[in-house]
mmCIF file of C-alpha atoms in Angstrom:
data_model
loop_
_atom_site.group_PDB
_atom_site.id
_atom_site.type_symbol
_atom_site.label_atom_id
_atom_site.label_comp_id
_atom_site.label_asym_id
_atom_site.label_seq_id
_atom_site.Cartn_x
_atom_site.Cartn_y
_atom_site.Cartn_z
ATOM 1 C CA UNK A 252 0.000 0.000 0.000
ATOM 2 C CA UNK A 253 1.380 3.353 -0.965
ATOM 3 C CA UNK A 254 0.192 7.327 -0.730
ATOM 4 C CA UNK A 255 0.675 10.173 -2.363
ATOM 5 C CA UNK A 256 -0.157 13.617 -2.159
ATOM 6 C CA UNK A 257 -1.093 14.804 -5.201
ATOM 7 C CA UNK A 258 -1.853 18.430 -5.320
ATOM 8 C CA UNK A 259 1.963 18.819 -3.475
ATOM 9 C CA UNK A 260 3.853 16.212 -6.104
ATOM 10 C CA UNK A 261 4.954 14.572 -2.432
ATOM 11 C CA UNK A 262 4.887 10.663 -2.019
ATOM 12 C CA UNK A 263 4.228 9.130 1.784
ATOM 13 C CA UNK A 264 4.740 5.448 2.081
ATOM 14 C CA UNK A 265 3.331 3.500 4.451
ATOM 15 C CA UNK A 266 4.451 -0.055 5.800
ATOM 16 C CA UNK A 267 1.648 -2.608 6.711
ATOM 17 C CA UNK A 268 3.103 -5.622 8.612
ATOM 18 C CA UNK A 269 1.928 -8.906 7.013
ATOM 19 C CA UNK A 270 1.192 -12.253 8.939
ATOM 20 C CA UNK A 271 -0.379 -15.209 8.383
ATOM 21 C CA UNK A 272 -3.949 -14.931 9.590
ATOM 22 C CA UNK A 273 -5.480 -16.527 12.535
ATOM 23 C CA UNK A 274 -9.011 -16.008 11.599
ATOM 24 C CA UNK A 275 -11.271 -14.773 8.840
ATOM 25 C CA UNK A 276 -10.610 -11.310 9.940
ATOM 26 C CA UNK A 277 -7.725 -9.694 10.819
ATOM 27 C CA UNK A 278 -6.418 -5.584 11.486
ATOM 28 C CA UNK A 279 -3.387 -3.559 11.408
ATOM 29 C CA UNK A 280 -3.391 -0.139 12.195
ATOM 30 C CA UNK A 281 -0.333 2.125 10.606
ATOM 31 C CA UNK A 282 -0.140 6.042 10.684
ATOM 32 C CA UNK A 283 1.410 8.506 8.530
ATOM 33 C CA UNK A 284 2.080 12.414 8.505
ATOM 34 C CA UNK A 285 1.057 14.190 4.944
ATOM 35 C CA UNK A 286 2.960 17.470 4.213
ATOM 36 C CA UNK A 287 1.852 20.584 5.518
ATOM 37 C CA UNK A 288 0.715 21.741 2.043
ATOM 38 C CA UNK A 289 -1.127 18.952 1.203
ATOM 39 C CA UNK A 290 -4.999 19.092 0.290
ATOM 40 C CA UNK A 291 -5.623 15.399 -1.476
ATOM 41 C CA UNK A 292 -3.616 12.903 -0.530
ATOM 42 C CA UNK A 293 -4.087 8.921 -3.050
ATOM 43 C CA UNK A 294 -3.897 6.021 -1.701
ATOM 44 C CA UNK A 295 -3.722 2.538 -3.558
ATOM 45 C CA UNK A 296 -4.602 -0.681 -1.570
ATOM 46 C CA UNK A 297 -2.235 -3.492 -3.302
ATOM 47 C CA UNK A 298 -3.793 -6.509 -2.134
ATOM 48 C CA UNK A 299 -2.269 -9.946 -3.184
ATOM 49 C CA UNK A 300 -2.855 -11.153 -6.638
ATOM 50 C CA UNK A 301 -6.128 -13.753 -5.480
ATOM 51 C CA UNK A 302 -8.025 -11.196 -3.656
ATOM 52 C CA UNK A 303 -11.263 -11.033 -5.174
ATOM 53 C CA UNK A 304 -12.174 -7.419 -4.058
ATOM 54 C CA UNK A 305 -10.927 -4.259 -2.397
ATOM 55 C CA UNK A 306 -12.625 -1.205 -0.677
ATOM 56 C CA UNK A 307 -11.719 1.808 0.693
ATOM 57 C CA UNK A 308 -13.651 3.432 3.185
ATOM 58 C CA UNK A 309 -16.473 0.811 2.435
ATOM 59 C CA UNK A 310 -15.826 2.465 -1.711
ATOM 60 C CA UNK A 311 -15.000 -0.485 -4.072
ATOM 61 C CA UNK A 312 -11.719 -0.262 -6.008
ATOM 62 C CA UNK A 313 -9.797 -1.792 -7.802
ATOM 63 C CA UNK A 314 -6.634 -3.674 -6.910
ATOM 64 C CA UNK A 315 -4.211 -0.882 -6.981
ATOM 65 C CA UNK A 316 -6.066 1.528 -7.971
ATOM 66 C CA UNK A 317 -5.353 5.041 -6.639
ATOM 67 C CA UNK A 318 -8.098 6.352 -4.335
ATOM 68 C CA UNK A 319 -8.076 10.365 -3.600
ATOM 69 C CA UNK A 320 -8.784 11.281 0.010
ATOM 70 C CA UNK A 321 -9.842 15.119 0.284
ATOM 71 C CA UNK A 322 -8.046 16.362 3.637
ATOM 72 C CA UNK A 323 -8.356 20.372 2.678
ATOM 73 C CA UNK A 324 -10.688 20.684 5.630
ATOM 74 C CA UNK A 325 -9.147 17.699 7.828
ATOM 75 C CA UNK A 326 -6.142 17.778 10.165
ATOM 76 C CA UNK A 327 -6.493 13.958 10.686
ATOM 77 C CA UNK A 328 -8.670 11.317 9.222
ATOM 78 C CA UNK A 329 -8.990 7.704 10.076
ATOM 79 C CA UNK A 330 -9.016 5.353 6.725
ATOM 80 C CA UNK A 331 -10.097 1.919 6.524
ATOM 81 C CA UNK A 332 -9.070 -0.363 4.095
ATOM 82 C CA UNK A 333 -10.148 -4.273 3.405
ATOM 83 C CA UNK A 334 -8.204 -6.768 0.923
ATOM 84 C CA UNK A 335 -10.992 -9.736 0.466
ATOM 85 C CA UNK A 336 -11.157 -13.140 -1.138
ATOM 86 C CA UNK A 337 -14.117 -15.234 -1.734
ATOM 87 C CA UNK A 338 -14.680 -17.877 -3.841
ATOM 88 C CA UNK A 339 -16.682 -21.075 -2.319
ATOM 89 C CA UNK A 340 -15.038 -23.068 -4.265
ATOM 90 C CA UNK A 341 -11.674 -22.636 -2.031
ATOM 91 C CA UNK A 342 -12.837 -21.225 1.114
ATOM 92 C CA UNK A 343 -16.382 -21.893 2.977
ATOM 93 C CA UNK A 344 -16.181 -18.246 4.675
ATOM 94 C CA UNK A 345 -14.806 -15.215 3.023
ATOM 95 C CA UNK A 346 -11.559 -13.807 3.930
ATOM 96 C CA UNK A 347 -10.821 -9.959 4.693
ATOM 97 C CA UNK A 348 -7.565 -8.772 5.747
ATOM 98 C CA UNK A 349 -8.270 -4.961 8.039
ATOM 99 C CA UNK A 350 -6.394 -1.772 7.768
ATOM 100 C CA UNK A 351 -6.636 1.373 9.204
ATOM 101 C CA UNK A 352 -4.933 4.583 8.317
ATOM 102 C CA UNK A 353 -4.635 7.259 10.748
ATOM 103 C CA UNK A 354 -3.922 10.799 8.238
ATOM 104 C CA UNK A 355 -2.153 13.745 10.133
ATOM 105 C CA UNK A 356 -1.321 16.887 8.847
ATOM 106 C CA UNK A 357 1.896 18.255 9.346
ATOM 107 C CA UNK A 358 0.714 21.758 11.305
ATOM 108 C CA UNK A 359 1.605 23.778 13.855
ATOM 109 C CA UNK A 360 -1.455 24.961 15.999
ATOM 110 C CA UNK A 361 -1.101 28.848 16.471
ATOM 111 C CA UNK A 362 -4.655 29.954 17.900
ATOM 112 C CA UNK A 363 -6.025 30.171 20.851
ATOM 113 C CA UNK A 364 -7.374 27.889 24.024
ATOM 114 C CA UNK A 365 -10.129 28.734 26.504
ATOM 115 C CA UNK A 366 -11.499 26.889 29.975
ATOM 116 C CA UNK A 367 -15.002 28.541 30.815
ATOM 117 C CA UNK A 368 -17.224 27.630 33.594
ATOM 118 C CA UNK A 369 -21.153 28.844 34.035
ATOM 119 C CA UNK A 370 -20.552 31.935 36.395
ATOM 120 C CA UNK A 371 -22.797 30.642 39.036
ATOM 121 C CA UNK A 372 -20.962 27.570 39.343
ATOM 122 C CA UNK A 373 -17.044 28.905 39.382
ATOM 123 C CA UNK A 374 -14.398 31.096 37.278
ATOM 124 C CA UNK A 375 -11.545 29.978 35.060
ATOM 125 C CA UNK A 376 -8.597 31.889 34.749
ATOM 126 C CA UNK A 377 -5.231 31.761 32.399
ATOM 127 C CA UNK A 378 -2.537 31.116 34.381
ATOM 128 C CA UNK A 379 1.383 31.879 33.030
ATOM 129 C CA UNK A 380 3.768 29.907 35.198
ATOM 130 C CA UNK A 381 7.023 29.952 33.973
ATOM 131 C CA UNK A 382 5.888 31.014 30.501
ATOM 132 C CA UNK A 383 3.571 28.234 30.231
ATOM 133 C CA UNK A 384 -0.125 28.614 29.784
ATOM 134 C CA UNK A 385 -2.164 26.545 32.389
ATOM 135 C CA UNK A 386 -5.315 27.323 33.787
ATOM 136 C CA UNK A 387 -7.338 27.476 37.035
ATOM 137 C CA UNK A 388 -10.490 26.644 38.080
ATOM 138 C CA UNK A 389 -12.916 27.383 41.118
ATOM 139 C CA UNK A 390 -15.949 25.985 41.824
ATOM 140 C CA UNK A 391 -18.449 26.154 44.478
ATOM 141 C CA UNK A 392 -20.738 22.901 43.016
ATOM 142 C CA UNK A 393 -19.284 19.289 43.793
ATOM 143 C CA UNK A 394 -19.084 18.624 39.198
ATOM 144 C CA UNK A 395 -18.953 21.938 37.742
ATOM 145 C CA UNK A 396 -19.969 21.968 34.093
ATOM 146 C CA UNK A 397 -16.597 22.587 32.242
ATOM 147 C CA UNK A 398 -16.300 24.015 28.829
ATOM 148 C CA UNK A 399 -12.813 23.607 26.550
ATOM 149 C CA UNK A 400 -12.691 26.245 23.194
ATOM 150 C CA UNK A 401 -10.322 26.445 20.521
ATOM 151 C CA UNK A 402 -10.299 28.998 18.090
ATOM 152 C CA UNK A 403 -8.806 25.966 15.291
ATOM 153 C CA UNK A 404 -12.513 23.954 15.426
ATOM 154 C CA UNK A 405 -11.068 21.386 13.586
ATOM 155 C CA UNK A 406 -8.499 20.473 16.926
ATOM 156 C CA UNK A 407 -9.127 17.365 19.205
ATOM 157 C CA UNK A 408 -9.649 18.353 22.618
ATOM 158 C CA UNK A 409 -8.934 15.824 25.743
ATOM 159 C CA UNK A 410 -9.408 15.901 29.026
ATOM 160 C CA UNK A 411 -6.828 13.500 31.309
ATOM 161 C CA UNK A 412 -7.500 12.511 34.268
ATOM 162 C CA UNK A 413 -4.041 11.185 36.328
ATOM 163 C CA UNK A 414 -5.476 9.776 39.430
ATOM 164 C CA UNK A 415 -7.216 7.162 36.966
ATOM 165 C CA UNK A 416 -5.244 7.236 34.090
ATOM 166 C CA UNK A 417 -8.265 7.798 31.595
ATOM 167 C CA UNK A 418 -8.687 10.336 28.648
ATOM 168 C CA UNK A 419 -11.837 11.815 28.166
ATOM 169 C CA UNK A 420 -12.653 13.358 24.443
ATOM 170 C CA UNK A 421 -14.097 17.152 24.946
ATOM 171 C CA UNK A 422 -16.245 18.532 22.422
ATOM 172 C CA UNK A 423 -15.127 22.115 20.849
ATOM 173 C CA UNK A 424 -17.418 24.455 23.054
ATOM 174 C CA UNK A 425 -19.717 22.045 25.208
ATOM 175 C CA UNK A 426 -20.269 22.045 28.383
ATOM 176 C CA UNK A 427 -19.363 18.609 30.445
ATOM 177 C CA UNK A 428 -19.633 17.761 33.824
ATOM 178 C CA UNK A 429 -16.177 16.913 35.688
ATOM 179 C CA UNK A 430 -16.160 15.782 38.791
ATOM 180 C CA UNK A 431 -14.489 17.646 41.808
ATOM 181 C CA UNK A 432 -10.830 15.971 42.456
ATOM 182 C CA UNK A 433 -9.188 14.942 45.728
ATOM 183 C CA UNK A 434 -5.771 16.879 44.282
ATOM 184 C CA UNK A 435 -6.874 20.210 42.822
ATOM 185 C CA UNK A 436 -3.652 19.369 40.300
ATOM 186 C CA UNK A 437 -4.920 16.255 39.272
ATOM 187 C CA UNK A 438 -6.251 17.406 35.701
ATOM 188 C CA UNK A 439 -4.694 18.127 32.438
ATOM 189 C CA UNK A 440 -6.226 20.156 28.970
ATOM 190 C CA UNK A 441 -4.663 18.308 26.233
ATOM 191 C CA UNK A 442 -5.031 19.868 22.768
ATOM 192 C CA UNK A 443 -4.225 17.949 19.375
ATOM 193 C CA UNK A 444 -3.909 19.890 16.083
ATOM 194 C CA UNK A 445 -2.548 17.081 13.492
ATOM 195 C CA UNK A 446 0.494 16.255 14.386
ATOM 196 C CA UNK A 447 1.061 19.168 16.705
ATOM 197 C CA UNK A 448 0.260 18.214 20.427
ATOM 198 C CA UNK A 449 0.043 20.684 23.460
ATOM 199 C CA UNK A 450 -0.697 19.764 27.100
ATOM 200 C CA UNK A 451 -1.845 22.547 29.734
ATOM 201 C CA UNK A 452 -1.686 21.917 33.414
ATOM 202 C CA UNK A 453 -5.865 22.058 35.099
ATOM 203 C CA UNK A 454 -6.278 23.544 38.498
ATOM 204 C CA UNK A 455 -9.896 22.208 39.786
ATOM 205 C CA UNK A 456 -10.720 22.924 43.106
ATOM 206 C CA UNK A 457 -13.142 24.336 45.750
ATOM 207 C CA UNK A 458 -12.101 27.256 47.791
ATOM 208 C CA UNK A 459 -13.881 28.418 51.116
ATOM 209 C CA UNK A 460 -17.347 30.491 50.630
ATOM 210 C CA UNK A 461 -16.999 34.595 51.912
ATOM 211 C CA UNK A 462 -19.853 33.720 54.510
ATOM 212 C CA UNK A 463 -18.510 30.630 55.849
ATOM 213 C CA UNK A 464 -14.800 31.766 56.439
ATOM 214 C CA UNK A 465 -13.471 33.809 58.757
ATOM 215 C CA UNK A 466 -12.905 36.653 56.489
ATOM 216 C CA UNK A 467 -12.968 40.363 58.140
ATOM 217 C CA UNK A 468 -14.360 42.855 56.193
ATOM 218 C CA UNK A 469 -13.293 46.805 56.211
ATOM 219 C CA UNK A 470 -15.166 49.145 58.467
ATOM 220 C CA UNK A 471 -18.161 50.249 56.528
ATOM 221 C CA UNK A 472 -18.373 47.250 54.306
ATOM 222 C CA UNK A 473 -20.325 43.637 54.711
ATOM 223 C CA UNK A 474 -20.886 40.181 53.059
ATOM 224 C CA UNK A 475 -22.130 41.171 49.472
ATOM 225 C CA UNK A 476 -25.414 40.057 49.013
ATOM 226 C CA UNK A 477 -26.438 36.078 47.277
ATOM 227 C CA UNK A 478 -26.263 36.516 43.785
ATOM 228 C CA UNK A 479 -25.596 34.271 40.351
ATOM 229 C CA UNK A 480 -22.190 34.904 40.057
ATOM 230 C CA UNK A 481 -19.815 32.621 41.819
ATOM 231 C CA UNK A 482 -17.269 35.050 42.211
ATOM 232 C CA UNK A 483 -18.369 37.518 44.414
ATOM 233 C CA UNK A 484 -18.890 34.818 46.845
ATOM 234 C CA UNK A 485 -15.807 32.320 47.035
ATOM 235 C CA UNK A 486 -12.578 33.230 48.218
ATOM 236 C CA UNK A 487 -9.140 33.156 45.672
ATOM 237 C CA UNK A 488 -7.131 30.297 47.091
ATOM 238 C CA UNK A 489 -7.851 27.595 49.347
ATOM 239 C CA UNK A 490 -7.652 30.255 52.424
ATOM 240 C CA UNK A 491 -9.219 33.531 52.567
ATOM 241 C CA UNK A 492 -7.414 36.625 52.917
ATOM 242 C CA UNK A 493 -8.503 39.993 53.871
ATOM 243 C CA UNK A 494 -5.754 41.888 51.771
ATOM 244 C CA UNK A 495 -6.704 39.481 48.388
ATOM 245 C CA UNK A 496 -10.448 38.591 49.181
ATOM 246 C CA UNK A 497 -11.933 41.773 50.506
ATOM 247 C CA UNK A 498 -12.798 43.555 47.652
ATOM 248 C CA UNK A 499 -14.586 40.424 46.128
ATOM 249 C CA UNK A 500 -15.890 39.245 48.975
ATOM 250 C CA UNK A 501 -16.978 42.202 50.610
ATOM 251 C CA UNK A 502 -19.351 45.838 49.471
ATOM 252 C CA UNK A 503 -20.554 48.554 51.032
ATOM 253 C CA UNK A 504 -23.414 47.836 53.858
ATOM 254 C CA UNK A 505 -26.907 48.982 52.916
ATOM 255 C CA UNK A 506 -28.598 51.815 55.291
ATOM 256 C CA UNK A 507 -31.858 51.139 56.847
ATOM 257 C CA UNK A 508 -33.709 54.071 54.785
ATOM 258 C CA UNK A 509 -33.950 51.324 51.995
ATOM 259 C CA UNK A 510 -34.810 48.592 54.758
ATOM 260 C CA UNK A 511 -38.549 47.550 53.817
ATOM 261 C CA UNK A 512 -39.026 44.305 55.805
ATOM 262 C CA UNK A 513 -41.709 46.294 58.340
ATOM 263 C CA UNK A 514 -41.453 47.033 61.838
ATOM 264 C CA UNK A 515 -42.808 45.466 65.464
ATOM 265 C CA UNK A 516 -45.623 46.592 66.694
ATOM 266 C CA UNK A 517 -45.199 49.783 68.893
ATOM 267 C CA UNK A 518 -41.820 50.188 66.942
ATOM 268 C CA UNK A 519 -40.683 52.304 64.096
ATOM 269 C CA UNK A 520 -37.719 53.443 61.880
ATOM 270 C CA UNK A 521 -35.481 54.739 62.998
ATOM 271 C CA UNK A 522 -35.522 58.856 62.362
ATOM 272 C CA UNK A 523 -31.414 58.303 61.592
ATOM 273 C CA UNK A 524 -31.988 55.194 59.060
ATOM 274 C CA UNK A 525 -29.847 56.851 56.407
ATOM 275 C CA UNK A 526 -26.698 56.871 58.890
ATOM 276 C CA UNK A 527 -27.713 53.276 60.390
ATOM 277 C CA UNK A 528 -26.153 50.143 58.399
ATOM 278 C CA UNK A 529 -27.713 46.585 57.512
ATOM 279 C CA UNK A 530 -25.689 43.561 58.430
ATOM 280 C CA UNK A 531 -24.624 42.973 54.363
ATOM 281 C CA UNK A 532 -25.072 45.000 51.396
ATOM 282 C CA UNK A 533 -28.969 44.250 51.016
ATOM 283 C CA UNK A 534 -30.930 45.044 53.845
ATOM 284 C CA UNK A 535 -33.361 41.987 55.212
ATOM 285 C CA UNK A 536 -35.653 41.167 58.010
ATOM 286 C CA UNK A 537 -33.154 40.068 60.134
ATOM 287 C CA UNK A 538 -31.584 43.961 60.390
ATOM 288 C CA UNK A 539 -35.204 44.519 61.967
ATOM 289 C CA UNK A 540 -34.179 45.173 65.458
ATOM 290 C CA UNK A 541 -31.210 47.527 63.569
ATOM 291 C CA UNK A 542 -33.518 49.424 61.861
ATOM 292 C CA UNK A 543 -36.575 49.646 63.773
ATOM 293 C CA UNK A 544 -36.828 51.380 67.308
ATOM 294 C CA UNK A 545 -39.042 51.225 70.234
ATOM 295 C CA UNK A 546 -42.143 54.174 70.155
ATOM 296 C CA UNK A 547 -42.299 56.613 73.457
ATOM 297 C CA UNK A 548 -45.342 56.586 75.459
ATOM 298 C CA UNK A 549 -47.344 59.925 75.249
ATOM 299 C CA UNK A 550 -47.245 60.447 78.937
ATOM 300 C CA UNK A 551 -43.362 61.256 78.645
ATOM 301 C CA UNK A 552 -44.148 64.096 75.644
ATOM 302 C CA UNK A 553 -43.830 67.387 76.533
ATOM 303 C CA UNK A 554 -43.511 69.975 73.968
ATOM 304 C CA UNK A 555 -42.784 73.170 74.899
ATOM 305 C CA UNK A 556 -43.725 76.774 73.261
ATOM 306 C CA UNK A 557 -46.944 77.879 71.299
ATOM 307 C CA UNK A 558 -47.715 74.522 69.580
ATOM 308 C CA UNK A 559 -47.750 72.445 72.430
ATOM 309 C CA UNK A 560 -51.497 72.427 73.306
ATOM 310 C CA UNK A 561 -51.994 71.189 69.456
ATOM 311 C CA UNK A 562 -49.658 68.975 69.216
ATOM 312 C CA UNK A 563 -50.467 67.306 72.855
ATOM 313 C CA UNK A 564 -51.786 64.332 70.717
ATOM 314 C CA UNK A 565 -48.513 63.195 69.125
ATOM 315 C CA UNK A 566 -45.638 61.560 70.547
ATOM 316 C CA UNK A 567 -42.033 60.361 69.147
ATOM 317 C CA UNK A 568 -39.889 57.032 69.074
ATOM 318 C CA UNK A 569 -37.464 56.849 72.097
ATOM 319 C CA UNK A 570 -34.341 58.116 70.393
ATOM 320 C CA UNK A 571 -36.459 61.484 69.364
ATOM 321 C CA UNK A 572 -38.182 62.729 72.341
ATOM 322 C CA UNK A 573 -37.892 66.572 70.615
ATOM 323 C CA UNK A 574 -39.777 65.277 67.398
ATOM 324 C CA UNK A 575 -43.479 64.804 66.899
ATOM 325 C CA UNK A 576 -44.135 60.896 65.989
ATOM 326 C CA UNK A 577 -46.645 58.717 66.387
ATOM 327 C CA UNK A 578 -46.377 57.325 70.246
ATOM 328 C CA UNK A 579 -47.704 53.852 71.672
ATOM 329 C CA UNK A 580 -50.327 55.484 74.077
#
């Protein structure tokens, strides 16, 4: 069996071992690399002089024939071939000897590679160490859904997993579960462009949440509010810091002017709301007792000056004795 690639005037061979068979159905498997230039590469199946019929991915040709394979739009292709001999006058069950082809171009990948992750499950960042590109990963779900991009679609992506020694094909731009490891390092993104292979190192883990750590936040400032994104609630390594964490980790407590949960009965808000903080960034019920203050009892007004016959009616909260209110009577 021989190749060649046409368009580029370059020949490939390829050697198939031979053997005697052991059944009616044998393989070998044998790879080459086509030149980087080359769009159609031919390929004639020589099968010995009795075989009765060959085919080329499952297209009849003849013996030694040349059979064009496009590969302007492929950076690998996987080609089977089948030498066959029948005749029941011989044999009782056909023969077939197997081969398959593995085509590479001879490229050099120079795009681009991206790990994403749905922002209310974690964040994936580019990571240089040492010049390399690697990437890291946080998550605050047990199998974050992982997506792997390449700007060169037609690239194989992989995922390898070291604790068990698998591989795990990735589609270009779909989302697949992973499942949390025991070693954050125990991941790898491998990429495969022909011939051209590049492996980056996968940081997975699962730092400590804002609220559950024992993360200080500046004077002024609180837990920031639930929300979608990830981010704003999971500290940057695997311990939080107040100098690196703060600022995503922490905002600016909400005043009680915007607290709407209600008040007690025989309480009220507070006349200094706007200076008085919630516990986080969003005020909630629980900032109730923060927000809302205890009514004074009519029997300890007393107004002074013209108005204080008509406004004998009206009382203030506890902090405001000076300012009419309503009062608990």
């Amino acid at each position: 069996m021989w190749m060649g690639a046409r368009s580029c005037q370059t020949v490939l061979s390829l050697p198939l071992r031979r053997s005697r068979p052991t059944s009616t159905r044998w393989r070998r498997e044998a790879s080459a690399r086509t030149p980087d230039d080359s769009c159609i590469v031919q390929l004639r199946l020589r099968c010995p002089s009795v075989a009765t019929a060959a085919r080329i991915d499952s297209h009849n040709v003849g013996n030694d024939e040349a059979y064009n394979i496009d590969m302007s739009n492929e950076i690998s292709k996987r080609v089977s071939a089948v030498c066959r001999y029948e005749n029941p006058y011989w044999t009782r069950l056909p023969r077939m000897r197997y081969y398959e082809i593995v085509l590479e171009r001879n490229v050099t990948f120079q795009g681009d590679v991206l790990v994403h992750m749905p922002s209310f499950e974690g964040v994936c960042d580019k990571v240089l160490i040492d010049g390399a590109k690697s990437f890291e990963c946080r998550t605050r779900v047990d199998e974050p859904k992982v997506t792997f991009y390449s700007s060169q679609h037609q690239a194989s992506l992989y995922l390898l997993d070291n604790e068990a020694g698998t591989t795990l094909r990735m589609q270009n731009g779909i989302p697949m579960p992973i499942k949390l490891p025991e070693d954050a390092d125990n991941y790898q993104f491998k990429l495969q462009f022909g011939h051209d292979e590049h492996i980056y190192p996968l940081r997975l883990y699962m730092p400590p949440m804002c609220n559950k750590s024992n993360l200080e936040c500046p004077e002024g400032q609180g837990p920031k509010e639930e929300s979608m994104s990830a981010i704003e609630h999971m500290c940057h390594s695997t311990e939080c810091s107040t100098e690196v964490d703060a600022p995503l980790c922490c905002g600016d407590r909400d005043s009680c002017d915007h607290y709407t949960g209600g008040c007690k009965r025989h309480t009220i808000l507070r006349f200094d709301a706007a200076d008085t903080l919630c516990e986080i960034t969003v005020c909630h019920d629980w900032d109730q007792d923060t927000c809302c203050a205890a009514l004074a009892r009519c029997d300890t007004y007393s107004p002074s000056g013209p108005d204080a016959m008509s406004t004998r009616r009206f009382g203030t909260t506890a902090e405001t004795s000076s300012a009419p209110g309503t009062c608990a009577t």
